Short mmCIF file of C-alpha atoms and ligand atoms in Angstrom, two decimals:
data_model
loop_
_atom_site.label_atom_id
_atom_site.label_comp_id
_atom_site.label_asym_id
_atom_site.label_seq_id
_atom_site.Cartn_x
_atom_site.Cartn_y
_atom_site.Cartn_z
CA UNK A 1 -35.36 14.78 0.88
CA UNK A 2 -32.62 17.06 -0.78
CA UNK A 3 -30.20 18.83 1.74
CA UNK A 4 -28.84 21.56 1.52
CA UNK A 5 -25.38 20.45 0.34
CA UNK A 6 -22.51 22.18 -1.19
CA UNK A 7 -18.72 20.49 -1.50
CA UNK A 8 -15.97 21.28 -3.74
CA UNK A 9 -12.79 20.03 -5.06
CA UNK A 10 -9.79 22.38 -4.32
CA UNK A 11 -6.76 21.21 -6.63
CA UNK A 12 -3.48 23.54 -6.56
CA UNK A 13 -2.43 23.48 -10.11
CA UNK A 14 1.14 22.86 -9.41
CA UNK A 15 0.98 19.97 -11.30
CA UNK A 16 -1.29 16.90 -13.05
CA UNK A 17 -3.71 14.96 -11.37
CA UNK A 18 -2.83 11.17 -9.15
CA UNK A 19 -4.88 9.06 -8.28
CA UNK A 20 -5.37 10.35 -4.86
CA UNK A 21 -7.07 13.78 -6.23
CA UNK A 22 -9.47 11.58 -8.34
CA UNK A 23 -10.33 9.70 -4.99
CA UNK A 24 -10.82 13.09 -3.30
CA UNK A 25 -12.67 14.64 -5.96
CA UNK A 26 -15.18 11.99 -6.26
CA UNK A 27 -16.16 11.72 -2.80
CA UNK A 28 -17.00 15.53 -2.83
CA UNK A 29 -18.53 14.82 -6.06
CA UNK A 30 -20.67 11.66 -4.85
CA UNK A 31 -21.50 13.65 -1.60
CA UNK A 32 -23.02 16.61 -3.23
CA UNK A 33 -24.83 14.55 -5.98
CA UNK A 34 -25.96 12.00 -3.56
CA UNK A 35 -27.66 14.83 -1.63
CA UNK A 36 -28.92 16.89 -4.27
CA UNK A 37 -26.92 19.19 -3.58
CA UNK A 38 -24.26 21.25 -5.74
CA UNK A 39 -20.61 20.14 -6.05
CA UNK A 40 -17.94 23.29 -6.78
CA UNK A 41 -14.45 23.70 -8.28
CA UNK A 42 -11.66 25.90 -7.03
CA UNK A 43 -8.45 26.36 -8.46
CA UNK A 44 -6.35 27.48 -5.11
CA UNK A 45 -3.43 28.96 -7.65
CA UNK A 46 -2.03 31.40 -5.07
CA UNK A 47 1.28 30.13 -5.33
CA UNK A 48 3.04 31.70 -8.16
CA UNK A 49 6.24 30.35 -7.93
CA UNK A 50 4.90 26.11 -7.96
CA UNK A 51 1.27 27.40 -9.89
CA UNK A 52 0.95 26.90 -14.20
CA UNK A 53 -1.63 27.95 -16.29
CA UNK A 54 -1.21 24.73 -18.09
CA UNK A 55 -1.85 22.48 -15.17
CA UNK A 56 -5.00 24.09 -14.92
CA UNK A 57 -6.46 23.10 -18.09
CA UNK A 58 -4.78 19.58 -17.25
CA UNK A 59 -6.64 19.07 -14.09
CA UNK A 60 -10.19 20.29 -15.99
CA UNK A 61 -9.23 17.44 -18.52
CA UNK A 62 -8.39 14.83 -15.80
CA UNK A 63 -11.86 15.62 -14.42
CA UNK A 64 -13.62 15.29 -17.45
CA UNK A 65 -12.20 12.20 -18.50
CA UNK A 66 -13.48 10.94 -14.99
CA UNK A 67 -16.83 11.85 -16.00
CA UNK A 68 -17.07 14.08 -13.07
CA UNK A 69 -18.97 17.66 -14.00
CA UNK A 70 -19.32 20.60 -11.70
CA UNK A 71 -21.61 23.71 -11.08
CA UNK A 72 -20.58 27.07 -11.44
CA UNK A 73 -17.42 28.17 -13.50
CA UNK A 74 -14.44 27.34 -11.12
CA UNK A 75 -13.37 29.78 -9.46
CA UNK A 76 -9.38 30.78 -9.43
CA UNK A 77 -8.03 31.94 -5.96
CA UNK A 78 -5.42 33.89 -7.80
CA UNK A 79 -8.81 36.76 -8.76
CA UNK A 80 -10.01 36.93 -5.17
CA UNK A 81 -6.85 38.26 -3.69
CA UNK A 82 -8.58 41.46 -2.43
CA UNK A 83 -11.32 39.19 -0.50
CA UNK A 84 -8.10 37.82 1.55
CA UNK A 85 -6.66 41.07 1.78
CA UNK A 86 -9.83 42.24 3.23
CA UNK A 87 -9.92 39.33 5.88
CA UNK A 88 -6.10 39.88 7.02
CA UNK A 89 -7.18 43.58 7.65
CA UNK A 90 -10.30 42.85 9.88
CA UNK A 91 -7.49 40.15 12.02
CA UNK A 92 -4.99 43.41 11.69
CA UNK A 93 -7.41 45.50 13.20
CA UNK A 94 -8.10 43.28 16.11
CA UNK A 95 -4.50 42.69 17.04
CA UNK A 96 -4.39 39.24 15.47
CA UNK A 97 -1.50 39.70 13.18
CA UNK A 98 1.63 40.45 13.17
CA UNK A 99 4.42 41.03 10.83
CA UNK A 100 7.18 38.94 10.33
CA UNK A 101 10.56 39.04 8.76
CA UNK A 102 12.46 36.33 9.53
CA UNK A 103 13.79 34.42 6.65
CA UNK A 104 13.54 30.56 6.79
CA UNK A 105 17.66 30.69 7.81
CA UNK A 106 17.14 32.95 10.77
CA UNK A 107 14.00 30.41 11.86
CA UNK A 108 16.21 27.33 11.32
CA UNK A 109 18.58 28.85 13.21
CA UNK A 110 16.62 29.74 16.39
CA UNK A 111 15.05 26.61 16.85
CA UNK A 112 18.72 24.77 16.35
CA UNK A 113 20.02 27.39 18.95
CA UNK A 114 16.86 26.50 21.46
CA UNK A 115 16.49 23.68 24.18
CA UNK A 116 13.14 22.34 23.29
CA UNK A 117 11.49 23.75 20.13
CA UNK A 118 7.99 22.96 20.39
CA UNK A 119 6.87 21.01 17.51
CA UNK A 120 3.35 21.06 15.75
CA UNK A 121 2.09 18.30 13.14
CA UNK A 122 3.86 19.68 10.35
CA UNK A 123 7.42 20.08 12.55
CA UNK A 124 8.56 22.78 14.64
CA UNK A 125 6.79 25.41 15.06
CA UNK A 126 7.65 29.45 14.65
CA UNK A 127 9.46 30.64 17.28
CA UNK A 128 7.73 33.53 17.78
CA UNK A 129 10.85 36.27 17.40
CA UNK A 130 8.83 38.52 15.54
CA UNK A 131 5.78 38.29 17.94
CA UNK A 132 7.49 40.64 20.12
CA UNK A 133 8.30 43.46 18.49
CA UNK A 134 7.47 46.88 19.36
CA UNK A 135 4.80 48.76 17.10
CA UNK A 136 7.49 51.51 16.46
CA UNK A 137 10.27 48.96 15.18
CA UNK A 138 7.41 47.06 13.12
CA UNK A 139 5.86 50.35 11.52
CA UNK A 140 9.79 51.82 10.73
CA UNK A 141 10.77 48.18 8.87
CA UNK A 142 7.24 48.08 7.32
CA UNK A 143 7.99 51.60 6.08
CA UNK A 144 11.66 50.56 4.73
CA UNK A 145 10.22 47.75 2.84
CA UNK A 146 11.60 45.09 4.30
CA UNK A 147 10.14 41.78 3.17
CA UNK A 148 7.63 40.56 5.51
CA UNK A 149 4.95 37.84 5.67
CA UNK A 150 1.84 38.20 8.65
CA UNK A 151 1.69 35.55 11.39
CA UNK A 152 -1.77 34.85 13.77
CA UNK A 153 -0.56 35.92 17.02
CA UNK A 154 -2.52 32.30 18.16
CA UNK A 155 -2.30 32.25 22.08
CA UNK A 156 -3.93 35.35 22.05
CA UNK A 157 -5.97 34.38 19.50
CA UNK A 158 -7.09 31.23 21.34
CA UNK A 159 -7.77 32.62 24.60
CA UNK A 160 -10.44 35.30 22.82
CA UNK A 161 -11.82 32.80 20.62
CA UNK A 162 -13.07 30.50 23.31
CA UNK A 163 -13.95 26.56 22.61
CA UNK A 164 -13.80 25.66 19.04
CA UNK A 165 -15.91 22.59 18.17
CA UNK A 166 -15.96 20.91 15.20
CA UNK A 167 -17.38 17.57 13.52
CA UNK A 168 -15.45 15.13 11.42
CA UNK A 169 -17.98 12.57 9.54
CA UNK A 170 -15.38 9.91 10.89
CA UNK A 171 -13.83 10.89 14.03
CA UNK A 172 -17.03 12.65 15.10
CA UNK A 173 -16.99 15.46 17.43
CA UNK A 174 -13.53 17.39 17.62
CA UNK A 175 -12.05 20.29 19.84
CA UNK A 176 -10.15 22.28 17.72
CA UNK A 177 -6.30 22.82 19.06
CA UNK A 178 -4.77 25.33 16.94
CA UNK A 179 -2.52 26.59 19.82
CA UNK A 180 -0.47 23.13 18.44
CA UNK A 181 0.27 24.63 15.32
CA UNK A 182 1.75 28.13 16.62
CA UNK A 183 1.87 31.42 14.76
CA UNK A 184 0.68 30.35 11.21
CA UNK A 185 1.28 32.31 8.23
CA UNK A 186 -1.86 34.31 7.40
CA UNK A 187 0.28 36.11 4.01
CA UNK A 188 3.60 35.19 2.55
CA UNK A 189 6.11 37.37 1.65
CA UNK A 190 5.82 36.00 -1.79
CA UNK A 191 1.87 36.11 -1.89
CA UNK A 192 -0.77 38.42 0.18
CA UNK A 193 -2.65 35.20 2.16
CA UNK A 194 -1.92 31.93 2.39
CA UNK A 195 -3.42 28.38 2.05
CA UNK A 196 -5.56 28.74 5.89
CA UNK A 197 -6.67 31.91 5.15
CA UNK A 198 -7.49 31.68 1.27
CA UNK A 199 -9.71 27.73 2.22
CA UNK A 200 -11.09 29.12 5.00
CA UNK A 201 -12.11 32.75 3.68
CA UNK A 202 -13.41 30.94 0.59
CA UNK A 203 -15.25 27.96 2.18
CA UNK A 204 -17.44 30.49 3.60
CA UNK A 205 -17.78 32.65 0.64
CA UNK A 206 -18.62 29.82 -1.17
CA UNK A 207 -21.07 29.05 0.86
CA UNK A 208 -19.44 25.11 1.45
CA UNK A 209 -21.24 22.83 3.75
CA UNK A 210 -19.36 19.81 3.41
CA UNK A 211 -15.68 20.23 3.18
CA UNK A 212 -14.67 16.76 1.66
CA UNK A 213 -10.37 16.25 1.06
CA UNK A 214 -7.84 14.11 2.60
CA UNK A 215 -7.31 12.97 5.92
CA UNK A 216 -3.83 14.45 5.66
CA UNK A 217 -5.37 17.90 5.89
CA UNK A 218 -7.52 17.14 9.26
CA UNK A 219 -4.91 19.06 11.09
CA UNK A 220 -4.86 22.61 9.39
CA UNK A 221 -8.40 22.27 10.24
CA UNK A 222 -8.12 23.41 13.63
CA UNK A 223 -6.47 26.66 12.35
CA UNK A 224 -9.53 26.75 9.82
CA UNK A 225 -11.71 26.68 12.91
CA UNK A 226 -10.29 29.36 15.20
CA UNK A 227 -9.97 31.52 12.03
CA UNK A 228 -13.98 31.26 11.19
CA UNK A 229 -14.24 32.18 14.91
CA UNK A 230 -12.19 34.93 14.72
CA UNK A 231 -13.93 36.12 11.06
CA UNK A 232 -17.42 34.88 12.42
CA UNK A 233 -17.72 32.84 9.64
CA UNK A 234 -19.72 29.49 9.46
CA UNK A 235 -18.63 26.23 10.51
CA UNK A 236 -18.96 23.27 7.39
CA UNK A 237 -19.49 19.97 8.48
CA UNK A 238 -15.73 17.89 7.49
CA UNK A 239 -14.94 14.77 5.87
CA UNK A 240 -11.23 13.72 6.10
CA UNK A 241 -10.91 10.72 4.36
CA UNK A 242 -8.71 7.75 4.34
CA UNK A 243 -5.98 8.32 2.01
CA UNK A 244 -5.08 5.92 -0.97
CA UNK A 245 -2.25 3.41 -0.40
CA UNK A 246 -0.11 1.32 -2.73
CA UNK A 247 0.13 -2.36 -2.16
CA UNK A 248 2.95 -2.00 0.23
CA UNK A 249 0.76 0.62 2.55
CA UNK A 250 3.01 3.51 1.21
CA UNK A 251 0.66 6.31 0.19
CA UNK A 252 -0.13 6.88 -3.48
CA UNK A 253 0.55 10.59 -3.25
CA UNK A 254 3.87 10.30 -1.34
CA UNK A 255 5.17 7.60 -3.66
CA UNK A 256 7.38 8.65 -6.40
CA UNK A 257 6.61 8.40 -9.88
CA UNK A 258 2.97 7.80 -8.73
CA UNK A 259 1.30 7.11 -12.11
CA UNK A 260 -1.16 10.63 -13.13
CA UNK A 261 -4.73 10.02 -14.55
CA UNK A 262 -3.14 11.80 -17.92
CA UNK A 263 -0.37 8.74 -18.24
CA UNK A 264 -3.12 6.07 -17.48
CA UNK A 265 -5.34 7.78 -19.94
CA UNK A 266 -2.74 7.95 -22.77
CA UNK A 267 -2.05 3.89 -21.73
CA UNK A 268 -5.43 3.54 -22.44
CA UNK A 269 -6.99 2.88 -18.72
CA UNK A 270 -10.82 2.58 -19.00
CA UNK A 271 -11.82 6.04 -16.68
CA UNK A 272 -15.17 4.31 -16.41
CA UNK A 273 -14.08 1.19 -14.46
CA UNK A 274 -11.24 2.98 -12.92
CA UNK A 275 -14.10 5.05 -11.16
CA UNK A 276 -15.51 2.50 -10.04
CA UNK A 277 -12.95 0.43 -8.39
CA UNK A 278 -12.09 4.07 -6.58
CA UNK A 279 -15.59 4.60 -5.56
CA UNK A 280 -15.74 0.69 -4.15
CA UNK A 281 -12.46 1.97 -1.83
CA UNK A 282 -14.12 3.57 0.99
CA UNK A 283 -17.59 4.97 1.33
CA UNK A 284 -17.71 8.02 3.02
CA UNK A 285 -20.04 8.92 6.09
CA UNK A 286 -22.70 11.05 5.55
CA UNK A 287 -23.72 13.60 7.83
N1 LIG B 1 -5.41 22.90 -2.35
C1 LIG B 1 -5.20 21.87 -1.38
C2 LIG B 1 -4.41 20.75 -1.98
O1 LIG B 1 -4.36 20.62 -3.20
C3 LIG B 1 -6.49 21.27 -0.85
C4 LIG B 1 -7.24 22.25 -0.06
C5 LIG B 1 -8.45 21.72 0.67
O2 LIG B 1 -9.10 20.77 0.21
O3 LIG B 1 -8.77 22.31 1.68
O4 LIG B 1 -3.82 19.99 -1.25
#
């Protein structure tokens, strides 16, 4: 019986493919074609200063020459800037978001200066000088044009939203904790969202159901779930999988000089049998 599947692949184009994206895309792939489902490609380009055109047309390559195909033209996350926009306004509205224009010096500095800087899973977290500000000071610096990115205000955040659940195909049922990650960025100075809002916004838009990508991601997935709560969006079903490691247990991705699918093409590397010594890696758990 055909579900009612949809997964994607979500590369940033900030540079050529490893073997680690071809692991990730194929699992979404396999999922989706497994169920009968349909399996979706977004470029999540909303990075201009690490983002190239020509890395772009280098990922669509590396996926081609793994035989993988996809439904739908991909879509570019750098076109649906007003759909974030429009997201950040509705958490805005609620009292959600806040401004903030600290530079990464006067953060550095304030967790240096403090006693016990609470630390999430990607370090410490923002120390929450901005948080407090008074409307009139925000509005006046706002109004001067002083550069500012927007932060979820997330203990109030968290105590409106209310349990979060959430199901990993591996680790199975999972309260979200997004308190642990602190005030995440919701925009950049440098770009109007940012990567939680843009996957999460999109996810939905895209109407995902299976939201397939490294295991090295399962974190920022509790701030995906208390920001479909607080957008009422739906809730996909996750797959974090295990991530690729070298021969010495040092992950592909990390390791430098990891070899791209465009060098092992132009050595000559069969894509057909490489795909299948990846897909003989790990099975992933269906729903
Ligand atoms: N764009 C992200 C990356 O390349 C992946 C996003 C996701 O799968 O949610 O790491």
């Amino acid at each position: 019986m055909a579900m009612h599947v949809i997964s994607r692949f979500a590369p940033s184009p900030t540079g050529r493919l490893h073997l680690g994206h071809a692991f990730s895309a194929l699992l979404a792939h396999d999922l989706a074609r497994a169920l009968g489902g349909r399996f979706l490609l977004r470029i999540e380009d909303i990075d201009p200063g690490r983002c190239r055109p020509e890395h772009v047309t280098g990922i669509i390559e590396d996926l081609r020459w793994l035989g993988l195909d996809w439904d739908e033209e991909p879509v570019f996350q750098s076109q649906r800037l007003p759909l974030y926009a429009q997201a950040l306004e509705r958490l805005k509205a609620r009292g959600f978001a806040y401004p903030c224009f600290c530079t990464r010096a006067r953060i550095a500095a304030e967790i240096t200066a403090s006693i016990a800087a609470p630390h999430g899973p990607d370090g410490p977290l923002y120390p929450g000088i901005c948080r407090t500000l008074g409307e009139e000071e925000r509005a006046r610096r706002i109004a001067a044009g002083e550069a500012h990115a927007w932060r979820l205000d997330s203990a109030k955040a968290v105590a409106l939203a209310g349990p979060l659940p959430w199901h990993d195909a591996a680790a199975g049922p999972v309260a979200a904790d997004p308190a642990a990650h602190g005030d995440v960025v919701l925009a950049r100075k440098d770009a109007p969202t940012s990567y939680h809002l843009a996957v999460t916004v999109d996810d939905a838009a895209q109407g995902v159901t299976d939201v397939v990508r490294g295991q090295d991601l399962f974190a920022a997935t509790h701030v995906h779930r208390l920001l479909q709560a607080l957008l009422g969006l739906p809730v996909p079903r996750y797959h974090h999988h295990a991530l690729l490691l070298d021969d010495k247990g040092e992950r592909l991705a990390k390791r430098a000089g990891s070899p791209t699918l465009a060098s092992m093409r132009a050595e000559g590397v069969d894509p057909a049998g490489l795909v299948e010594r990846l897909r003989a890696q790990r099975p992933l758990a269906f729903p």
